[in-house]
Amino acid sequence: MKDIATRFFATGAIFALCGMVWGIVMSATQDHTLSPAHGHLNLIGFVVMIVFGTFYALTPSAAATRLASIHYFLALAAVITIVPGIVMAISGSGEVLAKIGSVLTLAAMALFAFVVMRHGVGSRPLNSTP
């Protein structure tokens, strides 16, 4: 995967597939206990990752920065922390991981807001100032 947008899109697609399979399993077993975690996987793992990927695809100036890679790994860490954390919280195994995942998710979104404010959205003409 060469560019950051592709990484976000591919990761989002993988999370979507996982969420779909998980939803089918919950439906087949008639056990929807973990639906909040399933919902977070679909929302943060798929929707948010795809939004981030779309932004970077539309904004090459932002995609070319080291901050974009940091953003990707922070967002990835957020998803792989918050979803099992919610599972643990629902099952009574503690809420620490869910809390850490929540903070990581918030940090990823705050970093996204910073990047958007810094770079704007879309390509700029070559002769424009940043």
Coordinates of N, CA and C in Angstrom, one line a residue:
M1 N 0.9 -1.2 0.0 CA 0.0 0.0 0.0 C 0.9 1.2 0.0
K2 N 0.8 2.0 -1.1 CA 1.8 3.1 -1.2 C 1.3 4.3 -0.5
D3 N 0.1 4.7 -0.5 CA -0.2 6.0 0.1 C -1.2 5.8 1.3
I4 N -1.2 6.9 2.0 CA -2.0 6.9 3.3 C -3.5 6.7 3.0
A5 N -4.0 7.3 2.0 CA -5.4 7.1 1.7 C -5.7 5.6 1.4
T6 N -4.9 4.9 0.7 CA -5.1 3.5 0.5 C -5.0 2.7 1.8
R7 N -4.1 3.1 2.7 CA -4.0 2.4 4.0 C -5.3 2.6 4.7
F8 N -5.8 3.8 4.8 CA -7.1 4.0 5.5 C -8.3 3.3 4.8
F9 N -8.3 3.3 3.5 CA -9.4 2.6 2.8 C -9.3 1.1 3.0
A10 N -8.1 0.5 2.9 CA -8.0 -0.9 3.0 C -8.3 -1.4 4.5
T11 N -7.8 -0.6 5.4 CA -8.1 -0.9 6.8 C -9.6 -0.8 7.1
G12 N -10.2 0.2 6.6 CA -11.7 0.4 6.8 C -12.4 -0.8 6.2
A13 N -12.0 -1.2 5.0 CA -12.7 -2.3 4.4 C -12.5 -3.6 5.2
I14 N -11.4 -3.8 5.7 CA -11.1 -5.0 6.6 C -12.0 -5.0 7.8
F15 N -12.0 -3.8 8.5 CA -12.9 -3.6 9.7 C -14.4 -3.8 9.3
A16 N -14.8 -3.3 8.1 CA -16.2 -3.5 7.7 C -16.5 -5.0 7.5
L17 N -15.6 -5.7 6.9 CA -15.8 -7.2 6.7 C -15.9 -7.9 8.1
C18 N -15.0 -7.5 9.0 CA -15.1 -8.1 10.4 C -16.4 -7.8 11.0
G19 N -16.8 -6.5 10.9 CA -18.1 -6.1 11.5 C -19.3 -6.8 10.9
M20 N -19.3 -7.0 9.6 CA -20.4 -7.8 9.0 C -20.4 -9.2 9.4
V21 N -19.3 -9.9 9.4 CA -19.3 -11.3 9.9 C -19.7 -11.3 11.4
W22 N -19.3 -10.4 12.2 CA -19.7 -10.4 13.6 C -21.2 -10.2 13.7
G23 N -21.7 -9.3 12.9 CA -23.2 -9.1 12.9 C -24.0 -10.3 12.5
I24 N -23.5 -11.1 11.5 CA -24.1 -12.3 11.1 C -24.1 -13.3 12.2
V25 N -22.9 -13.4 12.8 CA -22.8 -14.4 14.0 C -23.8 -14.0 15.1
M26 N -23.9 -12.8 15.4 CA -24.8 -12.4 16.4 C -26.3 -12.7 16.0
S27 N -26.6 -12.5 14.8 CA -27.9 -12.8 14.3 C -28.2 -14.3 14.3
A28 N -27.2 -15.1 13.9 CA -27.4 -16.5 13.8 C -27.5 -17.1 15.2
T29 N -26.8 -16.6 16.2 CA -26.9 -17.1 17.6 C -27.9 -16.4 18.4
Q30 N -28.6 -15.4 17.9 CA -29.6 -14.6 18.6 C -29.0 -14.0 19.9
D31 N -27.7 -13.8 19.9 CA -27.1 -13.2 21.1 C -26.5 -11.8 20.7
H32 N -27.2 -10.8 21.0 CA -26.8 -9.4 20.6 C -26.1 -8.7 21.8
T33 N -25.6 -9.4 22.7 CA -25.0 -8.8 23.9 C -23.9 -7.8 23.6
L34 N -23.1 -8.2 22.6 CA -22.0 -7.4 22.2 C -22.2 -6.4 21.1
S35 N -23.5 -6.1 20.9 CA -23.8 -5.2 19.8 C -23.2 -3.8 19.9
P36 N -23.0 -3.2 21.2 CA -22.3 -1.9 21.2 C -20.9 -2.0 20.7
A37 N -20.2 -3.1 20.9 CA -18.8 -3.2 20.4 C -18.9 -3.4 18.9
H38 N -19.8 -4.1 18.4 CA -20.0 -4.3 17.0 C -20.3 -3.0 16.3
G39 N -21.1 -2.2 16.9 CA -21.5 -0.9 16.4 C -20.3 0.1 16.3
H40 N -19.4 0.0 17.4 CA -18.2 0.8 17.4 C -17.2 0.4 16.3
L41 N -17.1 -0.9 16.1 CA -16.3 -1.4 15.1 C -16.7 -0.9 13.7
N42 N -18.0 -1.0 13.5 CA -18.5 -0.5 12.2 C -18.4 1.0 12.0
L43 N -18.7 1.8 13.1 CA -18.6 3.2 13.0 C -17.2 3.8 13.0
I44 N -16.4 3.4 14.0 CA -15.0 3.9 14.0 C -14.1 3.2 13.1
G45 N -14.3 1.8 13.0 CA -13.4 1.0 12.2 C -13.6 1.2 10.7
F46 N -14.9 1.4 10.3 CA -15.2 1.5 8.9 C -15.5 2.9 8.5
V47 N -16.5 3.5 9.1 CA -17.0 4.8 8.6 C -15.9 5.9 8.8
V48 N -15.4 6.0 10.0 CA -14.4 7.0 10.3 C -13.1 6.8 9.5
M49 N -12.6 5.6 9.4 CA -11.4 5.3 8.6 C -11.6 5.7 7.1
I50 N -12.8 5.4 6.6 CA -13.1 5.8 5.2 C -13.2 7.3 5.1
V51 N -13.7 8.0 6.0 CA -13.7 9.5 6.0 C -12.3 10.0 6.0
F52 N -11.5 9.5 6.9 CA -10.1 9.9 6.9 C -9.4 9.6 5.6
G53 N -9.6 8.4 5.0 CA -9.0 8.1 3.8 C -9.5 9.0 2.6
T54 N -10.7 9.4 2.6 CA -11.3 10.3 1.6 C -10.6 11.6 1.7
F55 N -10.5 12.1 2.9 CA -9.8 13.4 3.1 C -8.4 13.4 2.6
Y56 N -7.6 12.3 2.9 CA -6.2 12.3 2.4 C -6.2 12.1 0.9
A57 N -7.1 11.4 0.3 CA -7.2 11.2 -1.1 C -7.4 12.5 -1.8
L58 N -8.2 13.4 -1.2 CA -8.6 14.7 -1.7 C -7.6 15.7 -1.4
T59 N -6.7 15.5 -0.5 CA -5.8 16.5 0.0 C -4.4 16.0 0.0
P60 N -3.7 16.0 -1.1 CA -2.4 15.4 -1.2 C -1.3 16.2 -0.3
S61 N -1.5 17.4 -0.1 CA -0.6 18.2 0.8 C -0.6 17.6 2.2
A62 N -1.7 17.2 2.7 CA -1.8 16.6 4.0 C -1.3 15.2 4.0
A63 N -1.7 14.4 2.9 CA -1.3 13.0 2.8 C 0.2 12.9 2.7
A64 N 0.9 13.9 2.2 CA 2.4 13.8 2.1 C 3.2 14.0 3.4
T65 N 2.5 14.3 4.5 CA 3.2 14.7 5.7 C 3.4 13.4 6.6
R66 N 4.4 13.5 7.5 CA 4.6 12.5 8.5 C 3.4 12.4 9.4
L67 N 2.8 13.5 9.6 CA 1.6 13.6 10.5 C 0.5 12.7 10.0
A68 N 0.4 12.5 8.7 CA -0.6 11.6 8.2 C -0.4 10.1 8.6
S69 N 0.9 9.7 8.6 CA 1.2 8.4 9.0 C 1.0 8.2 10.5
I70 N 1.3 9.2 11.3 CA 1.0 9.2 12.7 C -0.4 9.1 13.0
H71 N -1.2 9.8 12.2 CA -2.7 9.8 12.3 C -3.2 8.4 12.0
Y72 N -2.7 7.8 11.0 CA -3.2 6.4 10.6 C -2.9 5.4 11.8
F73 N -1.7 5.4 12.3 CA -1.4 4.5 13.3 C -2.1 4.8 14.6
L74 N -2.4 6.0 14.9 CA -3.2 6.4 16.1 C -4.6 5.9 15.9
A75 N -5.2 6.2 14.8 CA -6.6 5.7 14.5 C -6.7 4.2 14.5
L76 N -5.7 3.5 14.0 CA -5.7 2.0 14.0 C -5.6 1.5 15.5
A77 N -4.7 2.1 16.2 CA -4.6 1.8 17.7 C -5.9 2.0 18.4
A78 N -6.6 3.1 18.1 CA -7.8 3.4 18.7 C -8.9 2.3 18.5
V79 N -9.0 1.9 17.2 CA -10.0 0.8 16.9 C -9.7 -0.5 17.6
I80 N -8.4 -0.9 17.5 CA -8.0 -2.2 18.0 C -7.9 -2.2 19.5
T81 N -8.1 -1.0 20.1 CA -8.1 -0.9 21.6 C -9.6 -0.8 22.1
I82 N -10.3 0.1 21.4 CA -11.7 0.4 22.0 C -12.6 -0.8 21.8
V83 N -12.6 -1.5 20.7 CA -13.5 -2.6 20.4 C -13.4 -3.7 21.4
P84 N -12.2 -4.3 21.6 CA -12.1 -5.3 22.7 C -12.3 -4.7 24.1
G85 N -12.0 -3.4 24.2 CA -12.3 -2.8 25.5 C -13.7 -2.8 25.9
I86 N -14.6 -2.5 24.8 CA -16.0 -2.5 25.0 C -16.5 -3.9 25.3
V87 N -15.9 -4.9 24.6 CA -16.3 -6.3 24.9 C -16.0 -6.6 26.3
M88 N -14.8 -6.2 26.8 CA -14.4 -6.5 28.2 C -15.3 -5.8 29.2
A89 N -15.7 -4.6 28.9 CA -16.6 -3.8 29.8 C -17.9 -4.5 29.9
I90 N -18.5 -4.9 28.7 CA -19.8 -5.6 28.7 C -19.7 -6.9 29.5
S91 N -18.6 -7.6 29.3 CA -18.5 -8.9 30.0 C -18.1 -8.9 31.4
G92 N -17.9 -7.6 31.9 CA -17.5 -7.5 33.3 C -16.1 -7.7 33.6
S93 N -15.2 -7.7 32.6 CA -13.8 -7.9 32.8 C -13.0 -6.6 33.0
G94 N -13.7 -5.5 33.2 CA -13.0 -4.3 33.4 C -13.2 -3.3 32.3
E95 N -13.0 -2.0 32.6 CA -13.2 -1.0 31.7 C -12.0 -0.2 31.2
V96 N -10.8 -0.6 31.8 CA -9.6 0.1 31.5 C -9.3 0.2 30.0
L97 N -9.4 -0.9 29.3 CA -9.1 -0.9 27.9 C -10.0 0.0 27.1
A98 N -11.3 -0.1 27.5 CA -12.3 0.8 26.8 C -12.0 2.3 27.0
K99 N -11.5 2.6 28.2 CA -11.2 4.0 28.5 C -10.0 4.4 27.7
I100 N -9.0 3.5 27.6 CA -7.8 3.9 26.9 C -8.2 4.0 25.4
G101 N -9.0 3.1 24.9 CA -9.5 3.2 23.5 C -10.2 4.5 23.2
S102 N -11.0 4.9 24.2 CA -11.8 6.1 24.1 C -10.9 7.3 23.9
V103 N -9.8 7.4 24.7 CA -8.9 8.5 24.7 C -8.1 8.5 23.4
L104 N -7.7 7.3 22.9 CA -7.0 7.2 21.6 C -7.9 7.6 20.5
T105 N -9.2 7.2 20.5 CA -10.2 7.6 19.5 C -10.3 9.2 19.5
L106 N -10.5 9.7 20.7 CA -10.6 11.2 20.8 C -9.3 11.9 20.2
A107 N -8.1 11.3 20.6 CA -6.9 11.9 20.1 C -6.8 11.8 18.6
A108 N -7.2 10.7 18.0 CA -7.2 10.5 16.5 C -8.1 11.6 15.9
M109 N -9.3 11.8 16.5 CA -10.2 12.8 15.9 C -9.6 14.2 16.1
A110 N -9.0 14.5 17.2 CA -8.4 15.8 17.4 C -7.3 16.1 16.5
L111 N -6.5 15.0 16.2 CA -5.4 15.2 15.2 C -6.0 15.4 13.8
F112 N -7.0 14.7 13.5 CA -7.7 14.9 12.2 C -8.2 16.4 12.1
A113 N -8.8 16.9 13.1 CA -9.2 18.3 13.1 C -8.1 19.2 12.9
F114 N -7.0 19.0 13.6 CA -5.8 19.8 13.4 C -5.3 19.7 11.9
V115 N -5.2 18.5 11.4 CA -4.7 18.4 10.0 C -5.6 19.1 9.0
V116 N -6.9 19.0 9.2 CA -7.9 19.6 8.3 C -7.7 21.2 8.4
M117 N -7.6 21.7 9.6 CA -7.4 23.1 9.8 C -6.1 23.6 9.2
R118 N -5.1 22.8 9.3 CA -3.8 23.2 8.8 C -3.7 23.1 7.3
H119 N -4.3 22.1 6.7 CA -4.2 21.9 5.2 C -5.4 22.3 4.4
G120 N -6.6 22.5 5.1 CA -7.8 22.7 4.3 C -8.2 21.4 3.6
V121 N -9.1 21.4 2.7 CA -9.5 20.2 2.0 C -9.3 20.4 0.5
G122 N -8.8 19.4 -0.1 CA -8.6 19.5 -1.6 C -7.2 19.9 -2.0
S123 N -7.0 19.8 -3.3 CA -5.8 20.2 -3.9 C -5.7 21.7 -4.1
R124 N -4.5 22.3 -3.9 CA -4.3 23.7 -4.1 C -3.5 23.9 -5.4
P125 N -3.8 25.0 -6.1 CA -2.9 25.2 -7.3 C -1.5 25.3 -6.9
L126 N -0.6 25.0 -7.8 CA 0.9 25.0 -7.5 C 1.4 26.3 -7.0
N127 N 0.8 27.4 -7.5 CA 1.4 28.7 -7.2 C 0.7 29.4 -5.9
S128 N -0.2 28.6 -5.3 CA -0.9 29.2 -4.1 C 0.0 29.0 -2.8
T129 N -0.2 29.9 -1.9 CA 0.5 29.8 -0.6 C -0.3 28.9 0.4
P130 N 0.3 28.2 1.2 CA -0.4 27.3 2.2 C -1.1 28.0 3.2

